[in-house]
Amino acid sequence: MSFFNYLCSVKRLTYLLIIVFAFVFADSLSAQNQAYADSLLKILPSIKADTERVNTMWRIADVSRDSSIVKEYADKAIALAQKIDYKKGEGIAWAVLANFYARKQIDNVKAVRYYTESLKVRQEAGDKKGIAHSYLQLAIIDSKFKNYEKALALLRKALALNTEIGNAKSVSQDEQVIAQVFLAGEQWDSALFYFRKTMSGKNIPTPTVAMTYINLVSLFIGTDQLDSALLYVHKTDSVYDLLGNNYGKLWDKMSLGQIALKKGEIQMAVAYLEEVYDFGEKNNNGDLLLNVLPILIDAYRQNGNAVKGFKVQTEWIKLNDSLQNLDKANSILGMQVQLETEEKEKIDKLIADKTEAEHLADSNRMRLIIYSVSAILVLVLGISFFIFRNYREKKKVNEIISKQKEIVEEKQREIVDSINYAKRLQDAILPPEQLVKNYFPESFILYKPKAIVAGDFYWMEKSGNTVFIAAADCTGHGVPGAMVSVVCSNALNRAVKEFGLKETGQILDKVRELVLETFENSSDDVKDGMDISLVSFEFGVINSETKSTDQISPHSTLQTPNSFHWSGANNPLWYVAGNEMHLIKADKQPVGKQENSKAFTTHRVEIPKGGMIYLFTDGYADQFGGPKGKKFRYKQLEELLLSIAALSPVKQHDQLEKVFLDWKGDLEQIDDVCLIGIRI
């Protein structure tokens, strides 16, 4: 990844967090303050009505900057609201408590837990405005952990509710955050659509308008629309002039430096960027340095100033290491949020089951008492016996629930350990994308597991001057699929390295033999295996030092051949040549246990330079979605690939991902997705 690309992603994430927190917490951080909280504390004892006491207590918690007061009065508001069955007040109090943990990232796990509790209470109360607010808060946390799909699903629900109740201010807020999430996920067209929608008719200079302009600058730079980017830099600068925000003008100068650099105006770029860098270093501003350093490094490189470039690059490496550590921490915390939320849902269900059982027992007991008193007083002794028996049953239920809770917690830990271990195994068998790019510079890999780990995998290996690459779909998905993928990947490696096979059909024959050998010791009839599309390229290379044909080495200049060999198990090969899509059918059998299995066929394929070949599994075509909730289907995938084949592989990847996500919408992803494209 280039410094420019990395900068864009970091800057977009920075802006996303800034705008989100500006929206959610601007009122409480500026208009309301500790003095207001103190005044509310003084009048609280004189308030008699319980509902008004609840409202006053959550307001104290909302505006106070004292963490002990926040937690104390939010808890008091929740307790009193539950006592008087005041659902609306309880929902707000839960949200205030969640805001406290979220606004300074004190504890994102508790923030999610309390926002979820707020959502549940507001749903019980039918508080549509409150429900939309809870969806927004949960989406903001998901976006911080880069769970963009989940965040967008929640934001669309919030937007629909606010639109339904005519809450125009919140509709604009929802659309602004949706635009931010699309921008962070590099979905440029969708981001631009929502930014322009939120800016409609809003030209009054405000921090929100300035932030929208900044994000449009980032979007236009990312899509190389430099004139548009320059226009919005000047608009942002004008807003900051009116607001007297000199710090914001520094970000504008950074954008001007980036635009100048892309235009080849190196000296001008260096002047802008050094001014920003000097301010960041003098004021120890990590955010500013983190964004400006990679651009400045690139500017020094293009300017030929190696000494300054080395100095700032050393500083960048230190900051980048810190950022990577933060990303890892966020990833772990995101998993913890998900797991703790799932655990809470299970425990809530157990408690709900207990409550239902208690109500049923009480109802039966009352009916017994009524019938007995009506019939004959002699049955009093029998009624007492039933009451005592129910008491013992209730006690047993409590003990069972306590044990079930311990079992749930233990099972949850075991599941997490298993998934983490499977993830390490999965990562170990996947070749790094950069290694693939070394042999196939004009290529892309679209890989979207359904869960943390996947049954789909892509594989690459080199033997002499032959390079193999494949897209494979193993039986199942998730952890079971991932374990089968390890077996199949190992079999592919052995077929090439240990047995020295180069013909694709023979490789799949040997892989089938090795997979069956692995599973034959099982007492069950294991039919696991994989579908696969496997290509082999015989590279002709020229050694840049000796100018002679040689083995592939670090000094080799690769000459991608336009002929290759291919074999497929259930998965076909598609290639585009002469603006037409061509298909080679696969053998209708898996790499695994199969009655009347036959040797796999090796096809020799030759296509003109500039053509595209596609290897894929069935996950993309089988995804449900669209306006009618139907499968995407292979015919539609064929038309899509043909329409984008002339684009660069990077743009093909982005377009395929966008179409997939738009088609899926709010529906669940049903299978792993793996699609590889290589330009000849």
XYZ file of C-alpha atoms in Angstrom:
680
model
C 0.000 0.000 0.000
C 1.377 3.427 -0.962
C 1.737 6.250 1.539
C -1.056 8.097 -0.290
C -3.487 5.194 0.009
C -2.624 4.639 3.641
C -3.083 8.330 4.369
C -6.537 8.310 2.797
C -7.690 5.415 4.960
C -6.266 6.891 8.185
C -7.614 10.353 7.448
C -11.060 9.040 6.628
C -11.221 7.099 9.888
C -10.056 10.176 11.813
C -12.750 12.284 10.215
C -15.368 9.616 10.859
C -14.696 9.624 14.577
C -14.563 13.420 14.725
C -17.914 13.935 13.028
C -19.611 11.158 14.978
C -18.590 12.564 18.311
C -19.340 16.095 17.160
C -22.903 15.046 16.431
C -23.567 12.960 19.482
C -21.899 14.912 22.204
C -21.758 18.541 21.010
C -24.730 19.660 23.093
C -23.641 17.998 26.326
C -20.018 19.137 25.992
C -20.777 22.807 25.303
C -24.264 24.047 26.273
C -24.569 21.988 29.436
C -21.841 21.980 32.061
C -20.962 21.165 35.610
C -22.575 24.344 36.936
C -25.911 23.229 35.512
C -25.474 19.795 37.121
C -24.801 21.449 40.499
C -27.985 23.537 40.207
C -30.027 20.415 39.455
C -28.524 18.650 42.474
C -29.718 21.500 44.686
C -33.332 21.388 43.487
C -33.647 17.583 43.343
C -34.702 17.147 47.030
C -37.637 19.535 46.518
C -39.074 17.580 43.553
C -41.964 15.321 44.650
C -43.277 13.738 41.435
C -41.430 10.484 40.696
C -41.356 10.918 36.906
C -39.863 14.392 37.257
C -37.309 13.037 39.754
C -36.278 10.415 37.164
C -35.903 13.102 34.492
C -33.883 15.347 36.803
C -31.560 12.520 37.854
C -30.713 11.446 34.299
C -30.135 15.097 33.363
C -27.649 15.404 36.249
C -25.837 12.300 34.984
C -25.910 13.593 31.408
C -24.302 17.003 32.039
C -21.946 16.227 34.931
C -18.251 15.767 34.234
C -17.746 13.955 37.572
C -17.687 10.228 36.757
C -18.906 9.183 40.213
C -21.935 11.495 39.933
C -22.678 10.254 36.401
C -22.817 6.615 37.476
C -24.616 7.295 40.794
C -27.474 9.341 39.348
C -27.880 7.270 36.177
C -28.250 4.175 38.387
C -30.734 6.011 40.652
C -32.779 7.139 37.646
C -32.891 3.575 36.282
C -33.915 2.096 39.646
C -36.717 4.630 40.258
C -37.979 4.385 36.648
C -38.193 0.584 36.974
C -40.020 0.923 40.293
C -42.731 3.209 38.837
C -42.695 1.483 35.398
C -41.617 4.679 33.599
C -40.165 3.089 30.435
C -39.289 6.283 28.558
C -37.265 7.666 31.472
C -35.549 4.307 32.018
C -34.558 4.105 28.331
C -33.011 7.593 28.437
C -31.129 6.802 31.669
C -29.610 3.656 30.153
C -28.535 5.706 27.104
C -26.970 8.410 29.327
C -24.976 5.766 31.174
C -23.862 4.238 27.859
C -22.867 7.715 26.570
C -20.564 8.138 29.563
C -18.651 4.927 28.739
C -18.631 5.587 24.976
C -17.736 9.277 24.779
C -14.192 8.828 26.144
C -13.933 5.162 25.084
C -13.746 4.257 28.779
C -15.351 0.851 28.262
C -16.885 0.046 24.864
C -18.160 -3.302 26.145
C -20.312 -1.597 28.785
C -21.366 1.058 26.268
C -22.757 -1.614 23.916
C -24.399 -3.456 26.815
C -26.170 -0.319 28.095
C -27.174 0.918 24.622
C -28.674 -2.536 23.988
C -30.569 -2.336 27.299
C -31.794 1.142 26.338
C -32.979 -0.192 22.965
C -34.896 -3.051 24.608
C -36.693 -0.736 27.059
C -37.512 1.819 24.353
C -38.936 -0.935 22.150
C -41.179 -2.045 25.028
C -42.347 1.564 25.434
C -42.871 2.076 21.664
C -40.599 5.145 21.819
C -39.683 5.424 18.117
C -37.470 8.478 18.564
C -35.584 6.736 21.377
C -35.296 3.489 19.385
C -33.733 5.391 16.473
C -31.295 7.074 18.881
C -30.178 3.676 20.280
C -29.675 2.302 16.746
C -27.472 5.315 15.943
C -25.301 4.882 19.060
C -24.769 1.154 18.412
C -23.893 1.925 14.767
C -21.282 4.472 15.859
C -19.515 1.870 18.016
C -19.668 -0.707 15.202
C -18.058 1.837 12.855
C -15.195 2.360 15.324
C -14.448 -1.366 15.081
C -14.792 -1.207 11.246
C -17.962 -3.335 11.288
C -19.265 -1.161 8.475
C -21.964 -3.519 7.173
C -23.568 -3.905 10.597
C -23.280 -0.156 11.233
C -25.055 0.645 7.950
C -27.871 -1.810 8.716
C -28.495 -0.091 12.084
C -28.264 3.385 10.547
C -30.839 2.510 7.885
C -33.240 1.419 10.660
C -32.657 4.696 12.525
C -33.170 6.718 9.334
C -36.434 4.915 8.528
C -37.848 5.573 12.011
C -36.839 9.250 12.079
C -38.299 9.726 8.598
C -41.544 8.059 9.715
C -41.983 10.378 12.725
C -40.836 13.501 10.835
C -37.727 14.109 12.963
C -35.872 16.224 10.358
C -32.853 17.064 12.536
C -32.183 13.401 13.318
C -32.770 12.399 9.668
C -29.971 14.783 8.648
C -27.746 13.405 11.416
C -28.389 9.797 10.344
C -27.599 10.620 6.701
C -24.367 12.377 7.712
C -23.131 9.350 9.685
C -24.166 6.984 6.839
C -22.033 9.091 4.497
C -19.104 8.836 6.941
C -19.367 5.031 7.106
C -19.473 4.739 3.295
C -16.416 7.007 3.089
C -14.503 4.917 5.629
C -15.316 1.803 3.575
C -14.184 3.524 0.323
C -17.657 3.286 -1.227
C -17.177 6.595 -2.990
C -20.423 6.914 -4.943
C -22.628 6.116 -1.956
C -20.636 8.458 0.299
C -20.920 11.309 -2.211
C -24.659 10.737 -2.590
C -25.306 11.051 1.146
C -22.896 13.970 1.661
C -24.686 15.950 -1.027
C -28.029 14.961 0.454
C -27.061 16.245 3.895
C -25.693 19.484 2.410
C -28.904 20.269 0.503
C -29.915 23.817 1.417
C -27.349 24.087 4.240
C -24.847 26.815 3.460
C -24.739 28.531 6.863
C -21.125 28.266 8.143
C -21.026 25.778 11.009
C -18.471 23.190 12.216
C -20.740 20.489 10.758
C -20.702 22.123 7.309
C -16.908 22.487 7.503
C -16.503 18.830 8.462
C -18.669 17.764 5.526
C -16.523 19.867 3.184
C -13.364 18.244 4.608
C -14.731 14.777 3.969
C -15.687 15.739 0.414
C -12.081 16.899 -0.063
C -10.864 13.477 1.129
C -13.360 11.737 -1.161
C -12.369 13.726 -4.261
C -8.647 13.251 -3.579
C -9.221 9.520 -3.153
C -10.964 9.394 -6.554
C -8.415 11.726 -8.262
C -10.997 14.482 -8.869
C -8.461 17.153 -7.941
C -10.331 20.221 -9.238
C -13.379 19.311 -7.151
C -11.127 18.645 -4.157
C -9.518 22.087 -4.568
C -12.937 23.759 -4.764
C -14.023 22.251 -1.443
C -10.707 23.092 0.230
C -11.406 26.750 -0.529
C -14.992 26.380 0.719
C -13.732 24.821 3.956
C -11.147 27.563 4.370
C -13.863 30.221 4.023
C -15.977 28.575 6.714
C -12.988 28.374 9.067
C -12.247 32.060 8.438
C -15.780 32.962 9.530
C -15.590 30.658 12.556
C -12.065 31.807 13.492
C -10.815 28.206 13.509
C -7.081 28.363 12.729
C -6.514 24.739 13.620
C -8.993 23.632 10.967
C -7.114 25.710 8.372
C -4.039 23.511 9.010
C -5.991 20.503 7.704
C -6.855 22.548 4.620
C -3.150 23.223 4.037
C -2.446 19.507 4.345
C -5.085 18.838 1.682
C -3.565 21.555 -0.543
C -0.173 19.870 -0.158
C -1.637 16.517 -1.114
C -3.379 17.984 -4.184
C -0.192 19.808 -5.270
C 1.796 16.589 -4.918
C -0.667 14.678 -7.084
C -0.444 17.453 -9.681
C 3.369 17.274 -9.698
C 3.830 20.694 -8.046
C 6.456 19.358 -5.650
C 7.917 22.583 -4.202
C 4.473 23.985 -3.439
C 3.467 20.678 -1.818
C 6.589 20.649 0.391
C 5.907 24.226 1.552
C 2.332 23.433 2.625
C 3.236 20.141 4.265
C 6.261 21.444 6.184
C 4.110 24.191 7.722
C 1.643 21.574 8.976
C 4.458 19.291 10.144
C 6.208 22.085 12.079
C 2.989 22.934 13.920
C 2.283 19.274 14.769
C 5.816 18.688 16.046
C 5.908 21.932 18.070
C 2.547 21.192 19.712
C 3.054 17.421 19.994
C -0.142 16.853 17.979
C -0.190 13.113 17.184
C -3.289 13.195 14.933
C -1.813 15.932 12.750
C 1.579 14.196 12.484
C 0.005 10.818 11.789
C -1.773 12.264 8.741
C 0.869 14.640 7.363
C 3.989 12.448 7.698
C 3.248 9.897 4.928
C 2.484 12.689 2.431
C 5.613 14.604 3.440
C 7.731 11.453 3.044
C 6.399 11.028 -0.500
C 7.033 14.714 -1.243
C 10.678 14.491 -0.056
C 11.123 11.313 -2.112
C 9.886 13.037 -5.263
C 11.964 16.126 -4.407
C 15.122 14.032 -3.983
C 15.699 15.168 -0.388
C 16.840 11.868 1.123
C 18.098 13.344 4.432
C 14.800 14.978 5.414
C 12.894 11.999 4.053
C 14.832 9.598 6.295
C 14.242 11.802 9.361
C 10.469 12.052 8.981
C 10.170 8.419 7.913
C 11.746 7.334 11.222
C 9.154 9.403 13.068
C 6.369 7.936 10.893
C 7.443 4.357 11.688
C 7.130 5.034 15.424
C 3.656 6.533 15.032
C 2.588 3.765 12.650
C 3.609 1.092 15.172
C 1.396 2.810 17.756
C -1.494 2.889 15.290
C -1.149 -0.822 14.518
C -1.197 -1.613 18.233
C -4.387 0.452 18.556
C -5.968 -1.428 15.628
C -5.144 -4.759 17.275
C -6.604 -3.573 20.578
C -9.753 -2.379 18.807
C -10.086 -5.722 17.007
C -9.828 -7.665 20.273
C -12.218 -5.271 22.005
C -14.675 -5.561 19.111
C -14.707 -9.349 19.499
C -15.199 -8.925 23.257
C -18.166 -6.592 22.649
C -19.766 -9.150 20.337
C -19.184 -12.097 22.665
C -20.371 -10.310 25.804
C -23.496 -9.083 24.013
C -24.288 -12.627 22.831
C -23.680 -13.964 26.354
C -26.036 -11.359 27.837
C -28.758 -12.314 25.347
C -28.481 -15.960 26.392
C -28.659 -15.078 30.091
C -31.627 -12.751 29.464
C -33.416 -15.637 27.757
C -32.771 -17.887 30.776
C -34.145 -15.228 33.105
C -37.182 -14.721 30.859
C -37.814 -18.487 30.899
C -37.596 -18.421 34.695
C -40.119 -15.555 34.950
C -42.567 -17.375 32.693
C -42.260 -20.518 34.814
C -42.924 -18.509 37.991
C -46.046 -16.893 36.514
C -47.358 -20.298 35.461
C -46.700 -21.790 38.898
C -48.428 -18.852 40.632
C -51.458 -19.159 38.353
C -51.816 -22.900 39.037
C -51.495 -22.319 42.778
C -54.213 -19.649 42.820
C -56.584 -21.865 40.870
C -55.949 -24.696 43.355
C -56.703 -22.437 46.310
C -59.911 -21.097 44.761
C -61.207 -24.566 43.846
C -60.301 -26.015 47.243
C -61.905 -23.238 49.307
C -65.033 -23.461 47.156
C -65.249 -27.239 47.512
C -64.300 -28.146 51.072
C -62.133 -26.738 53.854
C -60.616 -30.160 54.480
C -58.413 -29.668 51.420
C -56.443 -26.867 53.158
C -53.818 -29.389 54.149
C -53.518 -30.511 50.527
C -53.165 -26.926 49.360
C -50.362 -26.394 51.869
C -48.619 -29.427 50.470
C -48.823 -28.065 46.915
C -47.530 -24.672 48.056
C -44.548 -26.305 49.733
C -43.857 -28.434 46.664
C -43.939 -25.392 44.391
C -41.556 -23.594 46.719
C -39.089 -26.458 46.415
C -39.478 -26.500 42.616
C -38.858 -22.777 42.487
C -35.708 -23.238 44.517
C -34.563 -25.973 42.120
C -35.251 -23.690 39.142
C -33.019 -21.018 40.669
C -30.239 -23.555 41.173
C -30.607 -24.814 37.583
C -30.439 -21.273 36.201
C -27.300 -20.567 38.210
C -25.660 -23.722 36.882
C -26.814 -22.980 33.326
C -25.254 -19.524 33.550
C -21.921 -21.096 34.546
C -22.229 -23.583 31.670
C -22.991 -20.785 29.189
C -19.948 -18.798 30.352
C -17.669 -21.836 30.135
C -18.967 -22.852 26.703
C -18.543 -19.281 25.504
C -14.859 -19.338 26.526
C -14.358 -22.676 24.792
C -16.003 -21.394 21.597
C -13.856 -18.262 21.573
C -10.673 -20.303 22.030
C -11.689 -22.651 19.210
C -12.502 -19.832 16.807
C -9.261 -18.005 17.563
C -7.241 -21.167 16.977
C -9.087 -21.876 13.723
C -8.407 -18.286 12.614
C -4.655 -18.789 13.139
C -4.790 -21.975 11.052
C -6.759 -20.209 8.320
C -4.318 -17.293 8.177
C -1.397 -19.694 7.907
C -2.658 -21.308 4.675
C -3.559 -18.098 2.820
C -0.732 -16.574 0.740
C -0.165 -12.850 1.375
C -1.805 -10.698 -1.312
C 1.536 -8.967 -1.912
C 3.100 -12.336 -2.811
C 0.305 -12.895 -5.342
C 0.960 -9.394 -6.753
C 4.657 -10.267 -7.220
C 3.701 -12.905 -9.796
C 0.434 -11.397 -11.041
C 0.692 -7.592 -10.763
C -2.553 -7.092 -12.679
C -4.828 -9.125 -10.383
C -7.294 -8.879 -7.502
C -8.705 -11.170 -4.816
C -12.213 -10.595 -3.415
C -12.331 -12.673 -0.233
C -15.281 -12.274 2.172
C -15.714 -15.054 4.760
C -19.236 -15.512 6.133
C -17.835 -15.794 9.664
C -14.456 -15.152 11.304
C -13.055 -18.235 9.583
C -14.118 -19.778 6.286
C -14.432 -22.915 4.200
C -13.364 -20.966 1.107
C -9.658 -20.256 0.609
C -7.287 -19.135 -2.121
C -3.968 -20.921 -2.692
C -0.745 -20.235 -4.563
C 2.496 -22.211 -4.907
C 5.612 -22.101 -7.109
C 7.572 -25.034 -8.486
C 10.531 -24.062 -10.660
C 9.152 -21.657 -13.270
C 5.576 -22.869 -12.771
C 3.210 -20.868 -10.580
C -0.111 -22.363 -9.464
C -3.097 -20.355 -8.199
C -6.557 -21.579 -7.185
C -9.896 -20.606 -5.625
C -11.323 -23.430 -3.503
C -14.592 -24.071 -1.652
C -14.440 -26.727 1.071
C -17.417 -28.491 2.612
C -19.178 -26.207 5.101
C -18.175 -22.780 6.361
C -17.104 -21.293 9.691
C -14.904 -23.450 11.948
C -15.750 -26.871 10.359
C -15.131 -25.480 6.863
C -11.865 -23.896 7.995
C -10.587 -27.230 9.341
C -11.384 -28.984 6.049
C -9.622 -26.146 4.194
C -6.440 -26.848 6.176
C -6.559 -30.508 5.099
C -7.159 -29.592 1.437
C -4.516 -26.848 1.363
C -1.958 -29.233 2.849
C -2.847 -31.825 0.201
C -2.291 -29.244 -2.581
C 1.106 -28.333 -1.120
C 2.141 -31.999 -0.939
C 1.005 -32.726 -4.500
C 3.266 -29.942 -5.823
C 6.212 -30.012 -3.416
C 6.437 -33.629 -2.281
C 5.221 -35.417 -5.409
C 6.548 -32.830 -7.907
C 3.354 -32.770 -10.021
C 2.837 -29.926 -12.516
C -0.142 -31.003 -14.618
C -3.298 -29.561 -13.033
C -5.454 -32.643 -13.589
C -2.851 -34.935 -12.016
C -2.545 -32.526 -9.075
C -6.291 -32.742 -8.367
C -6.178 -36.556 -8.704
C -3.372 -36.700 -6.128
C -5.138 -34.198 -3.830
C -8.273 -36.366 -3.889
C -6.177 -39.381 -2.974
C -4.506 -37.518 -0.071
C -7.797 -36.100 1.256
C -9.466 -39.538 1.218
C -6.393 -40.967 2.932
C -6.706 -38.331 5.682
C -10.363 -39.123 6.378
C -10.307 -42.916 5.855
C -9.431 -43.667 9.502
C -12.695 -42.096 10.675
C -15.409 -44.477 11.856
C -17.979 -42.221 10.177
C -18.556 -42.009 6.446
C -16.773 -38.660 5.912
C -17.525 -37.115 2.521
C -15.823 -33.791 3.088
C -13.743 -32.346 0.285
C -13.709 -29.322 -1.970
C -14.706 -27.753 -5.265
C -11.808 -25.938 -6.908
C -10.659 -23.977 -9.951
C -6.878 -24.483 -10.453
C -4.593 -22.713 -12.952
C -0.889 -23.236 -13.686
C 1.304 -20.703 -15.507
C 4.685 -21.603 -16.998
C 6.650 -18.369 -16.741
C 9.417 -17.373 -19.112
C 11.729 -15.032 -17.184
C 14.803 -12.981 -17.997
C 17.489 -12.494 -15.360
C 18.113 -8.745 -15.157
C 21.800 -9.303 -14.286
C 22.794 -12.016 -16.804
C 20.155 -11.261 -19.503
C 19.520 -15.006 -19.813
C 16.509 -17.246 -19.232
C 16.639 -18.428 -15.647
C 14.595 -19.677 -12.703
C 12.261 -17.176 -11.025
C 14.394 -15.191 -8.555
C 14.423 -11.781 -6.859
C 16.196 -10.409 -9.995
C 13.667 -11.881 -12.425
C 11.489 -9.845 -14.750
C 8.280 -11.862 -15.194
C 6.712 -12.214 -18.625
C 3.163 -13.402 -17.990
C 2.298 -16.105 -20.549
C -0.927 -15.935 -22.502
C -1.331 -19.715 -22.429
C -1.845 -21.822 -19.320
C -3.284 -25.089 -18.024
C -6.471 -25.385 -15.987
C -8.531 -28.023 -14.228
C -11.751 -27.654 -12.283
C -13.776 -29.689 -9.813
C -17.400 -28.460 -10.132
C -16.183 -24.838 -10.452
C -15.711 -23.595 -14.075
C -13.172 -21.194 -15.593
C -14.417 -17.940 -17.122
C -12.262 -15.664 -19.262
C -12.902 -12.500 -21.249
C -11.294 -12.123 -24.690
C -12.390 -9.901 -27.541
C -15.190 -8.360 -25.450
C -16.807 -11.786 -25.079
C -17.119 -14.092 -22.084
C -15.880 -17.653 -22.617
C -16.529 -20.619 -20.327
C -14.678 -23.885 -19.807
C -16.764 -26.441 -17.946
C -15.359 -28.217 -14.909
C -15.458 -31.944 -14.215
C -18.750 -32.656 -12.416
C -17.164 -34.179 -9.352
C -15.608 -32.820 -6.143
C -12.101 -33.366 -4.845
C -13.236 -35.918 -2.275
C -15.294 -39.068 -1.919
C -17.411 -39.702 -5.020
C -18.947 -42.790 -6.584
C -17.632 -43.566 -10.074
C -14.975 -40.899 -9.802
C -12.818 -40.237 -12.882
C -9.452 -38.662 -13.544
C -9.588 -34.883 -13.704
C -9.193 -33.256 -17.125
C -6.328 -30.875 -17.901
C -7.279 -28.085 -20.322
C -4.732 -26.006 -22.214
C -6.047 -22.481 -22.713
C -4.627 -19.664 -24.828
C -6.048 -16.150 -24.767
C -4.757 -12.843 -26.184
C -2.799 -10.375 -24.092
C -5.016 -8.079 -22.086
C -7.694 -10.715 -21.479
C -9.046 -11.466 -17.994
C -9.466 -14.869 -16.349
C -11.736 -15.426 -13.344
C -11.568 -18.179 -10.714
C -14.391 -18.267 -8.163
C -16.495 -20.246 -5.713
C -20.298 -20.274 -5.535
C -20.763 -17.781 -2.671
C -21.166 -14.644 -4.812
C -23.732 -16.085 -7.233
C -25.740 -17.814 -4.467
C -26.179 -14.711 -2.286
C -29.800 -13.730 -1.649
C -30.767 -10.065 -1.952
C -32.031 -7.446 -4.362
C -35.552 -6.006 -4.337
C -37.182 -9.472 -4.312
C -34.753 -11.311 -2.011
C -33.626 -13.731 -4.744
C -30.242 -15.263 -5.604
C -27.747 -13.156 -7.550
C -27.195 -16.116 -9.972
C -24.340 -16.908 -12.348
C -25.932 -15.216 -15.361
C -25.974 -11.872 -13.586
C -22.392 -12.430 -12.365
C -21.307 -13.182 -15.949
C -22.872 -9.935 -17.198
C -21.268 -7.965 -14.369
C -17.772 -9.359 -15.016
C -18.076 -8.715 -18.747
C -19.120 -5.095 -18.102
C -16.121 -4.328 -15.843
C -13.411 -6.478 -17.488
C -11.780 -3.446 -19.148
C -11.325 -1.665 -15.792
C -8.167 -1.976 -13.719
C -8.179 -4.976 -11.335
C -8.366 -2.628 -8.327
C -11.516 -0.973 -9.696
C -12.966 -4.368 -10.628
C -12.502 -5.486 -7.014
C -14.192 -2.345 -5.664
C -17.100 -2.609 -8.096
C -17.660 -6.310 -7.339
C -17.649 -5.619 -3.602
C -20.048 -2.683 -3.941
C -22.508 -4.663 -6.085
C -22.364 -7.592 -3.628
C -23.047 -5.412 -0.576
C -25.817 -3.465 -2.318
C -27.448 -6.719 -3.459
C -27.194 -8.300 0.007
C -28.525 -5.203 1.762
C -29.706 -6.051 5.273
C -29.886 -9.800 4.564
C -27.400 -12.222 6.100
C -24.433 -13.396 4.017
C -25.223 -17.059 3.344
C -21.817 -18.410 2.291
C -18.131 -17.567 1.988
C -17.122 -15.563 -1.105
C -13.852 -15.989 -3.030
C -13.282 -14.508 -6.522
C -9.881 -14.069 -8.205
C -9.259 -12.028 -11.360
C -5.970 -12.050 -13.346
C -5.173 -9.972 -16.410
C -3.014 -11.752 -18.984
